[in-house]
């Protein structure tokens, strides 16, 4: 029999014995034999079991096969009494594997009339039909995308003894897998990490006596079918990492054979106490984390789960509470992993002690986001000597960080960030917790100095003590070389002095020192850290020139030197950094021309002394999304090829430069651009009428910094403190300054997804404002002030339903203010001051009632509130004849009743205004109509009083 491995080698199996284990690896095929003849190895195997690696995910796998004695010249003939019981193949998905000189997967070309299905890898399932005794089959990570027509999984209905089937890490879809329900003896099915999108397969399999079902890490967007409750033989159900939504069927609590239940990382709504675990005594692994958990869960519901080792109940919802009843000591389970993040443990302060005090085998504990009070739980480390992971992040712990009395060699991860811990960081942390490799104490109130003992923690990979009150020379944190240190976060403290030389920090990837008082020049030894990817030393007191050797840091992705005193020019070799994505050199003293830069995504060079013309990329089709060149001395015209050079541009900020000429029509072709600031330049002529074509596609969507080139989760154990801090830092990186609502604001993080605006103020623009501006309905801020625009205000501006700020002041606009503008319900800033407008203001309508006379001043022809000038009085409505004999008492009663009703209506409207936004606008309109009627009645009453007097 001939076996060919896609990762190398071809071997004929000897016939001296029966093969019981076989696996592929990169150097060939290895086999273990047993039998009378002793046998020999083929393919250079070095051990009894050989594991093979996968390109997609590095993990060892055993491939165990039991073969009969085989005549190599007759591959279809089986000799002896041996039977094939199991076959396992694993690969990188590109090399291919052959069985009996036939390809396991074949290139199959569909009819060309079928679009987008050419040259896919399809399985010929009929090749396994000769193995009638087959019990276990594993085809993992082979890139299988389907089956050849007529040779699909339905042919396996003839494999009557096949019980275990693993098709994980392929590209199978729903249509292909539905026929798997025809396998008569199937007991274990794994389809994790495929392309399944609905839950139909669960319904099809619900009538089978499955013991194991794994559909994890797919893209199933569906309700969890109630038919799952019919699978009473299930021992393992793994559906984590999908998009299941809706309510979790409460009948799942009746699956009393379940040992492993993992529904984590979905969108399920799990209600307690309707879901109960009393009838699941065999449960050893339960994870419902990262779903919408609601209600109250009593720990007594686990009283019969004596085998429970893993309990994951971290919730996405704030409406979930874990409650402990007394005596919890009756619970005999000894947990190893406990996840109780965001479970409102603070509501019942006894939970932490009552649940954990009797636990002595814990390996991992997550109690983050619970607002727990009290002191740091040192006793938890002392009671569980093998504890390796502890997170008490984002609670309300106070007092000093007290370390255990004895040395703990097992704790590798400690996260106590976002608390109120104070005093100094213990200097003996390196001796009490010598094997820590992840330590986060950020956002506390630690003071004093940086412990020199950090330098003696040889296993430390990530250190985060940012956002504290530590005041020390920065060199104190670099007392010894730390070749394993990958991430260092010291931001927002009071470190001072110059940076020391970076000697033997060979693993450093993240260096975050922003918002301190560090001075001097950046040492050139930083260029020797070849793995360095993220550098943020912004808002310090660095000076001197930028190191010319910085181009040697070939892995650099993000460089933030903002807010220092750097001088000189940008090194020309910076363009050689092919991975550089984010560059911020703003608020320095840099000068000269801006050189050709690498293919960046975010560029910030504002508030320097750069001169020359608008910088263009080295090649067309740049990936730049943000260009911020505000407050420099750049001049000339805005390039006519700007749309061709920057097709992905979202933000363009050129305020405070010397640009001149007309606004190029090419800007109209920037289909993503939604934040444009050309203010305080010398631009002339008019606004292109095509401007409404700008920003037609989507929102700003991509302002969360995309940093896919670095896989931070591969660097640390799952989640990674550095990864969490890093992602939080990235969300704040790309901040934009834009003038809106009469003030300059910074927009960063997710808020940039909602910010959009045009600012052409303080130029020399003229002509009329195009009506087409009204088609830019995504606008939130529009500023055309301090120009020479003429003509009327376009009525189409009333279509800008999201507009919050409109400034047309200091122009030469004429005519009336369009009453249609009262439809702008979100307007907070409005000014048409110092134009040539005439007619009534909009001061009594809708949102415009909130604007004072400063919004209209400087227009001699305007009248009406809030201006002091009244408009011409229209003919009054004939008043009804007044009965001279009318009872004055009745008039007083009517007057008093009206005043009382007005007061009640006023306070009611304020209440509604406060609680209900949607009613607020309706109420404003109603009050306007009612006020007009009431004023007429008041005038009638006053005239009666005057006539009787």
CSV table of C-alpha atoms in Angstrom, one decimal, residues 13-186:
chain,number,residue,atom,x,y,z
A,13,UNK,CA,5.3,0.0,4.3
A,14,UNK,CA,7.1,-3.2,5.2
A,15,UNK,CA,5.1,-6.3,5.7
A,16,UNK,CA,6.9,-7.6,8.9
A,17,UNK,CA,4.2,-6.4,11.2
A,18,UNK,CA,1.0,-4.4,11.8
A,19,UNK,CA,1.2,-0.6,11.7
A,20,UNK,CA,-0.6,0.9,14.7
A,21,UNK,CA,0.4,4.6,14.6
A,22,UNK,CA,1.4,6.9,11.8
A,23,UNK,CA,1.8,10.6,11.4
A,24,UNK,CA,3.0,13.2,8.9
A,25,UNK,CA,5.7,15.7,9.6
A,26,UNK,CA,7.9,17.9,7.4
A,27,UNK,CA,10.7,15.3,7.0
A,28,UNK,CA,8.5,12.5,5.9
A,29,UNK,CA,6.5,9.6,7.1
A,30,UNK,CA,7.1,7.7,10.4
A,31,UNK,CA,5.4,4.6,11.5
A,32,UNK,CA,5.4,2.3,14.5
A,33,UNK,CA,5.0,-1.4,13.9
A,34,UNK,CA,4.4,-4.4,15.9
A,35,UNK,CA,4.7,-8.1,15.0
A,36,UNK,CA,7.0,-11.1,15.0
A,37,UNK,CA,9.7,-9.7,12.8
A,38,UNK,CA,10.5,-6.6,14.8
A,39,UNK,CA,10.2,-4.4,11.8
A,40,UNK,CA,12.0,-1.2,10.9
A,41,UNK,CA,11.3,2.5,10.6
A,42,UNK,CA,10.7,4.2,7.3
A,43,UNK,CA,11.0,7.9,6.6
A,44,UNK,CA,13.4,8.6,9.4
A,45,UNK,CA,11.0,8.6,12.3
A,46,UNK,CA,12.6,9.2,15.7
A,47,UNK,CA,9.8,8.3,18.1
A,48,UNK,CA,6.8,6.2,18.7
A,49,UNK,CA,4.4,9.0,18.0
A,50,UNK,CA,5.1,11.8,15.6
A,51,UNK,CA,3.2,15.0,15.6
A,52,UNK,CA,2.8,17.4,12.6
A,53,UNK,CA,2.5,21.2,12.7
A,54,UNK,CA,0.0,23.2,10.8
A,55,UNK,CA,0.6,26.5,9.1
A,56,UNK,CA,-2.7,27.9,10.2
A,57,UNK,CA,-2.4,27.1,13.9
A,58,UNK,CA,0.7,25.7,15.6
A,59,UNK,CA,-0.4,22.8,17.5
A,60,UNK,CA,0.7,19.2,17.8
A,61,UNK,CA,-1.6,16.5,16.5
A,62,UNK,CA,-1.3,12.7,16.7
A,63,UNK,CA,-2.3,10.8,13.6
A,64,UNK,CA,-3.0,7.2,14.6
A,65,UNK,CA,-3.8,4.6,12.0
A,66,UNK,CA,-4.1,0.8,12.5
A,67,UNK,CA,-3.3,-0.9,9.2
A,68,UNK,CA,-3.3,-4.6,8.1
A,69,UNK,CA,-0.4,-6.4,6.6
A,70,UNK,CA,-0.2,-5.2,3.0
A,71,UNK,CA,1.3,-6.4,-0.3
A,72,UNK,CA,2.9,-3.3,-1.7
A,73,UNK,CA,2.3,-4.6,-5.3
A,74,UNK,CA,-1.4,-5.1,-4.7
A,75,UNK,CA,-2.6,-2.0,-2.9
A,76,UNK,CA,-6.3,-3.1,-2.9
A,77,UNK,CA,-5.6,-6.5,-1.4
A,78,UNK,CA,-5.7,-6.9,2.4
A,79,UNK,CA,-3.9,-9.9,3.9
A,80,UNK,CA,-4.2,-11.3,7.3
A,81,UNK,CA,-6.7,-10.7,10.1
A,82,UNK,CA,-5.9,-7.1,10.7
A,83,UNK,CA,-8.5,-4.4,10.1
A,84,UNK,CA,-8.3,-0.7,9.6
A,85,UNK,CA,-9.8,1.0,12.6
A,86,UNK,CA,-8.7,4.6,12.2
A,87,UNK,CA,-7.2,7.1,9.7
A,88,UNK,CA,-6.0,10.5,10.5
A,89,UNK,CA,-4.6,13.1,8.0
A,90,UNK,CA,-3.5,16.6,8.9
A,91,UNK,CA,-1.7,19.2,6.8
A,92,UNK,CA,-1.2,22.8,6.0
A,93,UNK,CA,-3.9,22.8,3.4
A,94,UNK,CA,-1.7,23.2,0.4
A,95,UNK,CA,0.6,20.1,0.1
A,96,UNK,CA,-2.1,17.5,-0.5
A,97,UNK,CA,-2.2,13.9,0.8
A,98,UNK,CA,-2.5,10.7,-1.2
A,99,UNK,CA,-4.0,7.4,-0.1
A,100,UNK,CA,-3.5,4.3,-2.2
A,101,UNK,CA,-1.9,6.5,-4.9
A,102,UNK,CA,-5.2,8.5,-5.2
A,103,UNK,CA,-5.4,12.2,-4.3
A,104,UNK,CA,-7.4,12.9,-1.1
A,105,UNK,CA,-8.6,16.2,-2.6
A,106,UNK,CA,-8.8,17.0,-6.2
A,107,UNK,CA,-8.8,20.2,-8.2
A,108,UNK,CA,-12.3,20.3,-9.7
A,109,UNK,CA,-13.4,22.8,-12.3
A,110,UNK,CA,-17.1,23.6,-12.5
A,111,UNK,CA,-19.0,24.5,-15.6
A,112,UNK,CA,-17.9,28.1,-16.5
A,113,UNK,CA,-21.5,29.2,-16.4
A,114,UNK,CA,-21.4,28.9,-12.7
A,115,UNK,CA,-19.6,32.1,-11.4
A,116,UNK,CA,-16.8,32.2,-8.9
A,117,UNK,CA,-16.4,28.4,-8.4
A,118,UNK,CA,-13.4,27.6,-10.5
A,119,UNK,CA,-10.5,25.6,-9.1
A,120,UNK,CA,-11.7,24.7,-5.7
A,121,UNK,CA,-10.4,21.8,-3.5
A,122,UNK,CA,-13.0,19.1,-3.3
A,123,UNK,CA,-13.1,15.8,-1.6
A,124,UNK,CA,-13.7,12.4,-3.3
A,125,UNK,CA,-15.5,10.7,-0.4
A,126,UNK,CA,-15.8,7.4,-2.3
A,127,UNK,CA,-12.1,6.6,-1.7
A,128,UNK,CA,-12.9,5.6,1.9
A,129,UNK,CA,-15.6,3.0,1.0
A,130,UNK,CA,-13.2,0.1,0.9
A,131,UNK,CA,-12.5,0.6,4.6
A,132,UNK,CA,-15.7,-1.1,5.8
A,133,UNK,CA,-14.3,-1.5,9.3
A,134,UNK,CA,-13.3,2.1,9.7
A,135,UNK,CA,-14.3,3.5,13.1
A,136,UNK,CA,-12.4,6.8,13.3
A,137,UNK,CA,-11.6,9.3,10.5
A,138,UNK,CA,-9.8,12.6,10.9
A,139,UNK,CA,-9.4,15.0,7.9
A,140,UNK,CA,-8.2,18.1,9.7
A,141,UNK,CA,-6.9,21.3,8.1
A,142,UNK,CA,-6.7,20.1,4.6
A,143,UNK,CA,-8.5,23.0,2.9
A,144,UNK,CA,-11.4,20.9,1.8
A,145,UNK,CA,-14.1,23.1,0.4
A,146,UNK,CA,-16.7,20.6,-0.6
A,147,UNK,CA,-17.2,17.2,-2.3
A,148,UNK,CA,-17.1,16.1,-5.9
A,149,UNK,CA,-20.7,15.7,-7.2
A,150,UNK,CA,-21.8,12.2,-6.8
A,151,UNK,CA,-19.0,11.5,-4.3
A,152,UNK,CA,-20.2,13.5,-1.3
A,153,UNK,CA,-20.6,12.5,2.4
A,154,UNK,CA,-23.8,10.7,1.6
A,155,UNK,CA,-21.8,7.7,0.3
A,156,UNK,CA,-20.4,7.3,3.8
A,157,UNK,CA,-23.8,5.9,4.8
A,158,UNK,CA,-22.2,2.5,3.9
A,159,UNK,CA,-19.5,2.9,6.5
A,160,UNK,CA,-21.6,1.2,9.2
A,161,UNK,CA,-18.9,1.3,11.9
A,162,UNK,CA,-17.7,4.9,11.5
A,163,UNK,CA,-18.3,6.5,14.9
A,164,UNK,CA,-15.7,9.4,15.1
A,165,UNK,CA,-15.4,12.0,12.4
A,166,UNK,CA,-13.3,15.1,12.6
A,167,UNK,CA,-13.5,17.6,9.7
A,168,UNK,CA,-12.2,20.6,11.6
A,169,UNK,CA,-10.3,23.5,10.1
A,170,UNK,CA,-11.5,23.2,6.6
A,171,UNK,CA,-13.8,25.3,4.5
A,172,UNK,CA,-17.0,23.3,4.4
A,173,UNK,CA,-20.4,25.0,4.1
A,174,UNK,CA,-23.9,24.1,5.1
A,175,UNK,CA,-24.9,22.4,1.9
A,176,UNK,CA,-21.9,20.1,2.0
A,177,UNK,CA,-22.3,18.9,5.6
A,178,UNK,CA,-26.1,18.2,5.7
A,179,UNK,CA,-25.7,14.7,4.4
A,180,UNK,CA,-23.6,13.8,7.4
A,181,UNK,CA,-26.8,12.8,9.2
A,182,UNK,CA,-26.9,9.7,7.0
A,183,UNK,CA,-23.9,8.1,8.9
A,184,UNK,CA,-25.6,5.3,10.8
A,185,UNK,CA,-23.2,4.8,13.7
A,186,UNK,CA,-21.9,8.4,14.2
